[in-house]
mmCIF file of C-alpha atoms in Angstrom:
data_model
loop_
_atom_site.group_PDB
_atom_site.id
_atom_site.type_symbol
_atom_site.label_atom_id
_atom_site.label_comp_id
_atom_site.label_asym_id
_atom_site.label_seq_id
_atom_site.Cartn_x
_atom_site.Cartn_y
_atom_site.Cartn_z
ATOM 1 C CA UNK A 114 98.522 86.955 -71.803
ATOM 2 C CA UNK A 115 99.664 85.227 -68.546
ATOM 3 C CA UNK A 116 97.219 87.436 -66.576
ATOM 4 C CA UNK A 117 94.382 86.426 -68.888
ATOM 5 C CA UNK A 118 95.135 82.727 -68.563
ATOM 6 C CA UNK A 119 95.340 83.044 -64.818
ATOM 7 C CA UNK A 120 91.936 84.842 -64.770
ATOM 8 C CA UNK A 121 90.355 82.140 -66.935
ATOM 9 C CA UNK A 122 91.754 79.325 -64.728
ATOM 10 C CA UNK A 123 90.639 81.092 -61.536
ATOM 11 C CA UNK A 124 87.140 81.669 -63.031
ATOM 12 C CA UNK A 125 86.834 77.971 -64.054
ATOM 13 C CA UNK A 126 87.995 76.867 -60.606
ATOM 14 C CA UNK A 127 85.531 79.225 -58.880
ATOM 15 C CA UNK A 128 82.657 78.052 -61.081
ATOM 16 C CA UNK A 129 83.443 74.415 -60.310
ATOM 17 C CA UNK A 130 83.873 75.038 -56.599
ATOM 18 C CA UNK A 131 80.529 76.896 -56.503
ATOM 19 C CA UNK A 132 78.869 73.895 -57.987
ATOM 20 C CA UNK A 133 80.463 71.488 -55.441
ATOM 21 C CA UNK A 134 77.982 70.315 -52.830
ATOM 22 C CA UNK A 135 78.279 67.893 -50.019
ATOM 23 C CA UNK A 136 75.633 67.312 -47.358
ATOM 24 C CA UNK A 137 76.218 67.313 -44.436
ATOM 25 C CA UNK A 138 79.609 68.957 -44.364
ATOM 26 C CA UNK A 139 80.807 67.481 -41.100
ATOM 27 C CA UNK A 140 80.902 64.344 -38.941
ATOM 28 C CA UNK A 141 80.209 65.290 -35.319
ATOM 29 C CA UNK A 142 79.592 61.798 -33.875
ATOM 30 C CA UNK A 143 80.490 59.863 -30.749
ATOM 31 C CA UNK A 144 82.850 57.085 -31.990
ATOM 32 C CA UNK A 145 83.229 54.768 -29.025
ATOM 33 C CA UNK A 146 80.768 51.973 -28.125
ATOM 34 C CA UNK A 147 78.912 51.130 -31.357
ATOM 35 C CA UNK A 148 80.834 53.822 -33.305
ATOM 36 C CA UNK A 149 79.522 56.650 -35.454
ATOM 37 C CA UNK A 150 78.082 56.358 -38.932
ATOM 38 C CA UNK A 151 77.285 59.076 -41.471
ATOM 39 C CA UNK A 152 76.215 59.258 -45.058
ATOM 40 C CA UNK A 153 77.275 62.149 -47.280
ATOM 41 C CA UNK A 154 75.337 63.196 -50.389
ATOM 42 C CA UNK A 155 77.296 64.569 -53.318
ATOM 43 C CA UNK A 156 75.346 66.484 -55.925
ATOM 44 C CA UNK A 157 76.592 67.348 -59.388
ATOM 45 C CA UNK A 158 75.372 70.666 -60.807
ATOM 46 C CA UNK A 159 78.362 71.422 -62.986
ATOM 47 C CA UNK A 160 76.808 70.436 -66.348
ATOM 48 C CA UNK A 161 79.477 67.746 -66.784
ATOM 49 C CA UNK A 162 80.175 64.301 -65.409
ATOM 50 C CA UNK A 163 82.410 64.309 -62.326
ATOM 51 C CA UNK A 164 84.715 61.634 -61.017
ATOM 52 C CA UNK A 165 85.569 61.782 -57.308
ATOM 53 C CA UNK A 166 88.352 60.010 -55.454
ATOM 54 C CA UNK A 167 88.249 59.872 -51.673
ATOM 55 C CA UNK A 168 90.912 59.361 -49.049
ATOM 56 C CA UNK A 169 91.223 59.693 -45.213
ATOM 57 C CA UNK A 170 94.104 61.778 -43.933
ATOM 58 C CA UNK A 171 95.380 62.361 -40.369
ATOM 59 C CA UNK A 172 93.942 65.264 -38.325
ATOM 60 C CA UNK A 173 95.897 68.420 -37.524
ATOM 61 C CA UNK A 174 97.106 67.013 -34.147
ATOM 62 C CA UNK A 175 98.664 63.468 -34.614
ATOM 63 C CA UNK A 176 97.920 62.542 -30.983
ATOM 64 C CA UNK A 177 94.216 63.325 -31.456
ATOM 65 C CA UNK A 178 93.762 61.955 -34.976
ATOM 66 C CA UNK A 179 91.085 59.225 -35.730
ATOM 67 C CA UNK A 180 92.106 58.536 -39.270
ATOM 68 C CA UNK A 181 93.174 54.943 -38.467
ATOM 69 C CA UNK A 182 89.676 54.148 -37.105
ATOM 70 C CA UNK A 183 87.704 55.091 -40.335
ATOM 71 C CA UNK A 184 86.062 52.784 -42.849
ATOM 72 C CA UNK A 185 84.391 54.267 -45.909
ATOM 73 C CA UNK A 186 82.960 53.321 -49.296
ATOM 74 C CA UNK A 187 83.123 53.857 -52.156
ATOM 75 C CA UNK A 188 86.782 54.875 -52.791
ATOM 76 C CA UNK A 189 85.801 56.256 -56.221
ATOM 77 C CA UNK A 190 82.457 57.815 -57.432
ATOM 78 C CA UNK A 191 81.188 58.881 -60.861
ATOM 79 C CA UNK A 192 78.233 61.308 -60.864
ATOM 80 C CA UNK A 193 76.633 62.524 -64.032
ATOM 81 C CA UNK A 194 75.176 66.019 -64.301
ATOM 82 C CA UNK A 195 72.046 66.430 -62.296
ATOM 83 C CA UNK A 196 72.562 63.237 -60.262
ATOM 84 C CA UNK A 197 73.622 62.602 -56.679
ATOM 85 C CA UNK A 198 75.336 59.682 -54.914
ATOM 86 C CA UNK A 199 76.264 58.872 -51.326
ATOM 87 C CA UNK A 200 79.532 58.273 -49.518
ATOM 88 C CA UNK A 201 79.272 56.091 -46.385
ATOM 89 C CA UNK A 202 81.618 56.628 -43.537
ATOM 90 C CA UNK A 203 81.956 54.655 -40.277
ATOM 91 C CA UNK A 204 84.249 55.411 -37.320
ATOM 92 C CA UNK A 205 84.877 53.308 -34.232
ATOM 93 C CA UNK A 206 87.587 53.978 -31.609
ATOM 94 C CA UNK A 207 89.566 51.196 -29.949
ATOM 95 C CA UNK A 208 88.795 50.384 -26.258
ATOM 96 C CA UNK A 209 92.027 52.187 -25.076
ATOM 97 C CA UNK A 210 91.162 55.517 -26.658
ATOM 98 C CA UNK A 211 91.114 58.396 -24.237
ATOM 99 C CA UNK A 212 88.069 60.427 -23.595
ATOM 100 C CA UNK A 213 87.968 63.665 -25.666
ATOM 101 C CA UNK A 214 87.644 64.912 -29.167
ATOM 102 C CA UNK A 215 89.402 63.649 -32.300
ATOM 103 C CA UNK A 216 89.705 64.707 -35.977
ATOM 104 C CA UNK A 217 90.571 63.585 -39.401
ATOM 105 C CA UNK A 218 90.389 65.030 -42.936
ATOM 106 C CA UNK A 219 88.300 63.721 -45.762
ATOM 107 C CA UNK A 220 90.285 64.335 -48.932
ATOM 108 C CA UNK A 221 88.120 64.935 -52.042
ATOM 109 C CA UNK A 222 89.825 64.957 -55.427
ATOM 110 C CA UNK A 223 87.857 65.258 -58.672
ATOM 111 C CA UNK A 224 88.076 65.625 -62.410
ATOM 112 C CA UNK A 225 85.312 66.731 -64.819
ATOM 113 C CA UNK A 226 84.631 64.519 -67.751
ATOM 114 C CA UNK A 227 83.046 65.693 -71.059
ATOM 115 C CA UNK A 228 79.706 63.972 -71.469
ATOM 116 C CA UNK A 229 80.710 61.955 -74.592
ATOM 117 C CA UNK A 230 83.607 60.328 -72.858
ATOM 118 C CA UNK A 231 83.237 57.313 -70.602
ATOM 119 C CA UNK A 232 85.789 55.157 -68.814
ATOM 120 C CA UNK A 233 86.167 52.668 -65.915
ATOM 121 C CA UNK A 234 85.649 53.735 -62.333
ATOM 122 C CA UNK A 235 88.835 55.261 -60.952
ATOM 123 C CA UNK A 236 90.415 56.051 -64.302
ATOM 124 C CA UNK A 237 90.972 59.484 -65.716
ATOM 125 C CA UNK A 238 89.827 59.736 -69.385
ATOM 126 C CA UNK A 239 91.651 61.731 -72.033
ATOM 127 C CA UNK A 240 89.963 65.106 -72.368
ATOM 128 C CA UNK A 241 89.147 65.427 -68.675
ATOM 129 C CA UNK A 242 90.029 68.523 -66.654
ATOM 130 C CA UNK A 243 91.181 68.968 -63.087
ATOM 131 C CA UNK A 244 88.352 69.848 -60.699
ATOM 132 C CA UNK A 245 89.050 70.313 -57.004
ATOM 133 C CA UNK A 246 91.478 69.092 -54.383
ATOM 134 C CA UNK A 247 89.775 69.664 -51.042
ATOM 135 C CA UNK A 248 90.456 68.556 -47.447
ATOM 136 C CA UNK A 249 87.401 68.730 -45.272
ATOM 137 C CA UNK A 250 88.041 68.573 -41.491
ATOM 138 C CA UNK A 251 85.811 66.097 -39.657
ATOM 139 C CA UNK A 252 85.410 65.895 -35.868
ATOM 140 C CA UNK A 253 84.237 63.154 -33.463
ATOM 141 C CA UNK A 254 84.655 62.364 -29.875
ATOM 142 C CA UNK A 255 85.105 59.482 -27.348
ATOM 143 C CA UNK A 256 83.106 59.311 -24.125
ATOM 144 C CA UNK A 257 79.719 60.452 -22.699
ATOM 145 C CA UNK A 258 80.249 64.194 -23.342
ATOM 146 C CA UNK A 259 76.796 65.870 -23.953
ATOM 147 C CA UNK A 260 77.141 69.400 -25.329
ATOM 148 C CA UNK A 261 77.006 72.119 -22.750
ATOM 149 C CA UNK A 262 77.157 75.299 -24.746
ATOM 150 C CA UNK A 263 75.337 78.529 -23.739
ATOM 151 C CA UNK A 264 74.650 81.923 -25.188
ATOM 152 C CA UNK A 265 75.440 84.430 -22.362
ATOM 153 C CA UNK A 266 75.480 88.239 -21.904
ATOM 154 C CA UNK A 267 73.533 88.848 -25.120
ATOM 155 C CA UNK A 268 71.747 92.001 -26.306
ATOM 156 C CA UNK A 269 69.738 93.284 -29.169
ATOM 157 C CA UNK A 270 70.109 96.922 -30.150
ATOM 158 C CA UNK A 271 69.106 99.344 -32.836
ATOM 159 C CA UNK A 272 71.497 101.611 -34.798
ATOM 160 C CA UNK A 273 70.819 103.674 -37.913
ATOM 161 C CA UNK A 274 67.348 102.015 -38.195
ATOM 162 C CA UNK A 275 68.925 98.520 -38.156
ATOM 163 C CA UNK A 276 68.735 95.728 -35.605
ATOM 164 C CA UNK A 277 71.949 94.203 -34.235
ATOM 165 C CA UNK A 278 72.631 91.180 -32.011
ATOM 166 C CA UNK A 279 75.670 90.812 -29.882
ATOM 167 C CA UNK A 280 76.826 88.446 -27.099
ATOM 168 C CA UNK A 281 79.098 85.689 -25.947
ATOM 169 C CA UNK A 282 78.970 81.973 -26.559
ATOM 170 C CA UNK A 283 80.677 79.760 -23.974
ATOM 171 C CA UNK A 284 81.404 76.056 -24.449
ATOM 172 C CA UNK A 285 81.359 74.538 -20.988
ATOM 173 C CA UNK A 286 81.506 71.013 -22.380
ATOM 174 C CA UNK A 287 84.267 68.797 -20.892
ATOM 175 C CA UNK A 288 86.967 67.683 -23.375
ATOM 176 C CA UNK A 289 85.089 68.311 -26.609
ATOM 177 C CA UNK A 290 84.197 70.811 -29.243
ATOM 178 C CA UNK A 291 80.658 71.926 -30.107
ATOM 179 C CA UNK A 292 79.732 73.011 -33.572
ATOM 180 C CA UNK A 293 76.769 75.302 -33.102
ATOM 181 C CA UNK A 294 74.243 77.565 -34.688
ATOM 182 C CA UNK A 295 72.023 80.375 -33.265
ATOM 183 C CA UNK A 296 68.442 80.959 -34.634
ATOM 184 C CA UNK A 297 66.645 84.194 -33.899
ATOM 185 C CA UNK A 298 62.985 83.792 -34.432
ATOM 186 C CA UNK A 299 60.465 86.633 -34.899
ATOM 187 C CA UNK A 300 56.884 87.091 -33.872
ATOM 188 C CA UNK A 301 55.696 86.735 -37.421
ATOM 189 C CA UNK A 302 57.808 83.830 -38.645
ATOM 190 C CA UNK A 303 60.979 85.778 -39.439
ATOM 191 C CA UNK A 304 64.173 83.765 -38.851
ATOM 192 C CA UNK A 305 67.812 84.644 -38.835
ATOM 193 C CA UNK A 306 70.378 81.836 -38.630
ATOM 194 C CA UNK A 307 73.938 82.451 -37.434
ATOM 195 C CA UNK A 308 76.376 79.701 -37.928
ATOM 196 C CA UNK A 309 79.107 79.865 -35.274
ATOM 197 C CA UNK A 310 81.425 77.144 -36.507
ATOM 198 C CA UNK A 311 83.377 74.970 -34.129
ATOM 199 C CA UNK A 312 84.051 76.076 -30.552
ATOM 200 C CA UNK A 313 86.649 74.086 -28.630
ATOM 201 C CA UNK A 314 86.105 72.927 -25.021
ATOM 202 C CA UNK A 315 86.239 75.682 -22.426
ATOM 203 C CA UNK A 316 86.415 78.420 -25.056
ATOM 204 C CA UNK A 317 84.417 81.661 -25.507
ATOM 205 C CA UNK A 318 83.451 83.449 -28.730
ATOM 206 C CA UNK A 319 81.998 86.947 -29.055
ATOM 207 C CA UNK A 320 79.915 88.247 -31.903
ATOM 208 C CA UNK A 321 78.143 91.420 -33.011
ATOM 209 C CA UNK A 322 76.088 91.062 -36.163
ATOM 210 C CA UNK A 323 73.412 92.883 -38.188
ATOM 211 C CA UNK A 324 70.007 91.146 -38.507
ATOM 212 C CA UNK A 325 68.519 92.345 -41.798
ATOM 213 C CA UNK A 326 65.420 90.057 -41.221
ATOM 214 C CA UNK A 327 64.173 92.348 -38.463
ATOM 215 C CA UNK A 328 63.081 96.022 -38.488
ATOM 216 C CA UNK A 329 62.736 96.468 -34.713
ATOM 217 C CA UNK A 330 63.884 94.773 -31.565
ATOM 218 C CA UNK A 331 60.327 94.266 -30.575
ATOM 219 C CA UNK A 332 59.821 91.974 -33.646
ATOM 220 C CA UNK A 333 62.032 89.270 -32.023
ATOM 221 C CA UNK A 334 60.267 86.519 -30.112
ATOM 222 C CA UNK A 335 62.927 83.927 -29.030
ATOM 223 C CA UNK A 336 66.467 82.534 -29.535
ATOM 224 C CA UNK A 337 67.321 78.905 -30.034
ATOM 225 C CA UNK A 338 70.868 77.554 -29.711
ATOM 226 C CA UNK A 339 71.496 74.270 -31.503
ATOM 227 C CA UNK A 340 74.216 71.820 -32.525
ATOM 228 C CA UNK A 341 74.562 72.420 -36.258
ATOM 229 C CA UNK A 342 74.688 68.872 -37.750
ATOM 230 C CA UNK A 343 71.846 67.121 -35.811
ATOM 231 C CA UNK A 344 70.050 70.362 -34.751
ATOM 232 C CA UNK A 345 70.153 69.143 -31.072
ATOM 233 C CA UNK A 346 68.478 71.895 -29.045
ATOM 234 C CA UNK A 347 70.857 73.247 -26.407
ATOM 235 C CA UNK A 348 69.187 76.433 -25.186
ATOM 236 C CA UNK A 349 65.973 78.409 -25.657
ATOM 237 C CA UNK A 350 65.656 82.014 -24.648
ATOM 238 C CA UNK A 351 62.335 83.892 -24.907
ATOM 239 C CA UNK A 352 62.368 87.689 -24.935
#
């Protein structure tokens, strides 16, 4: 019986998490000078009303946390099924902040509300069920630190009638991370997108992946390396 209840709870949590959607899912802004601003869209596709509560928490490194420099609204948000709403977030570092990258966590807590129940913003109504408790890491930086990330020593090869792509990505940027993506574009409009995640300053990451979008190496036209959130183009490589 306990195993059955655990399975049901896990299934419900998975179903809710699968319906959770925030766009974009990062910050990635320069926060000195005029500061950095970002809007986040929350969509509700759960079939029920959701109430969110937001909070800002310190980053993983207390000496590089920007949580005290954040302003955001609203603190609470109610979204009916099929609707979407926006969370607005602004960050501005003090003049004495050192050049480099910083982080914080956006804490998202929610409950699902049966459609027939209504209550005041910020309250939990009887009959509601626990949704998610999620901490999303957000990153920003201080200083004029343009991204200098490059794809190096790359190669396309064929094996067992499949096309593979391998190489190294190097972040040459001084004192800040780069969140990047690699797009492989074909001669006939095919496109494979590889999300590399966050690469810290002066770090290297290797990869070796299958590209199911392509049948032959000769089908590939060019590679574009971009920052993920704003799609800033960092590198173009034509084959």
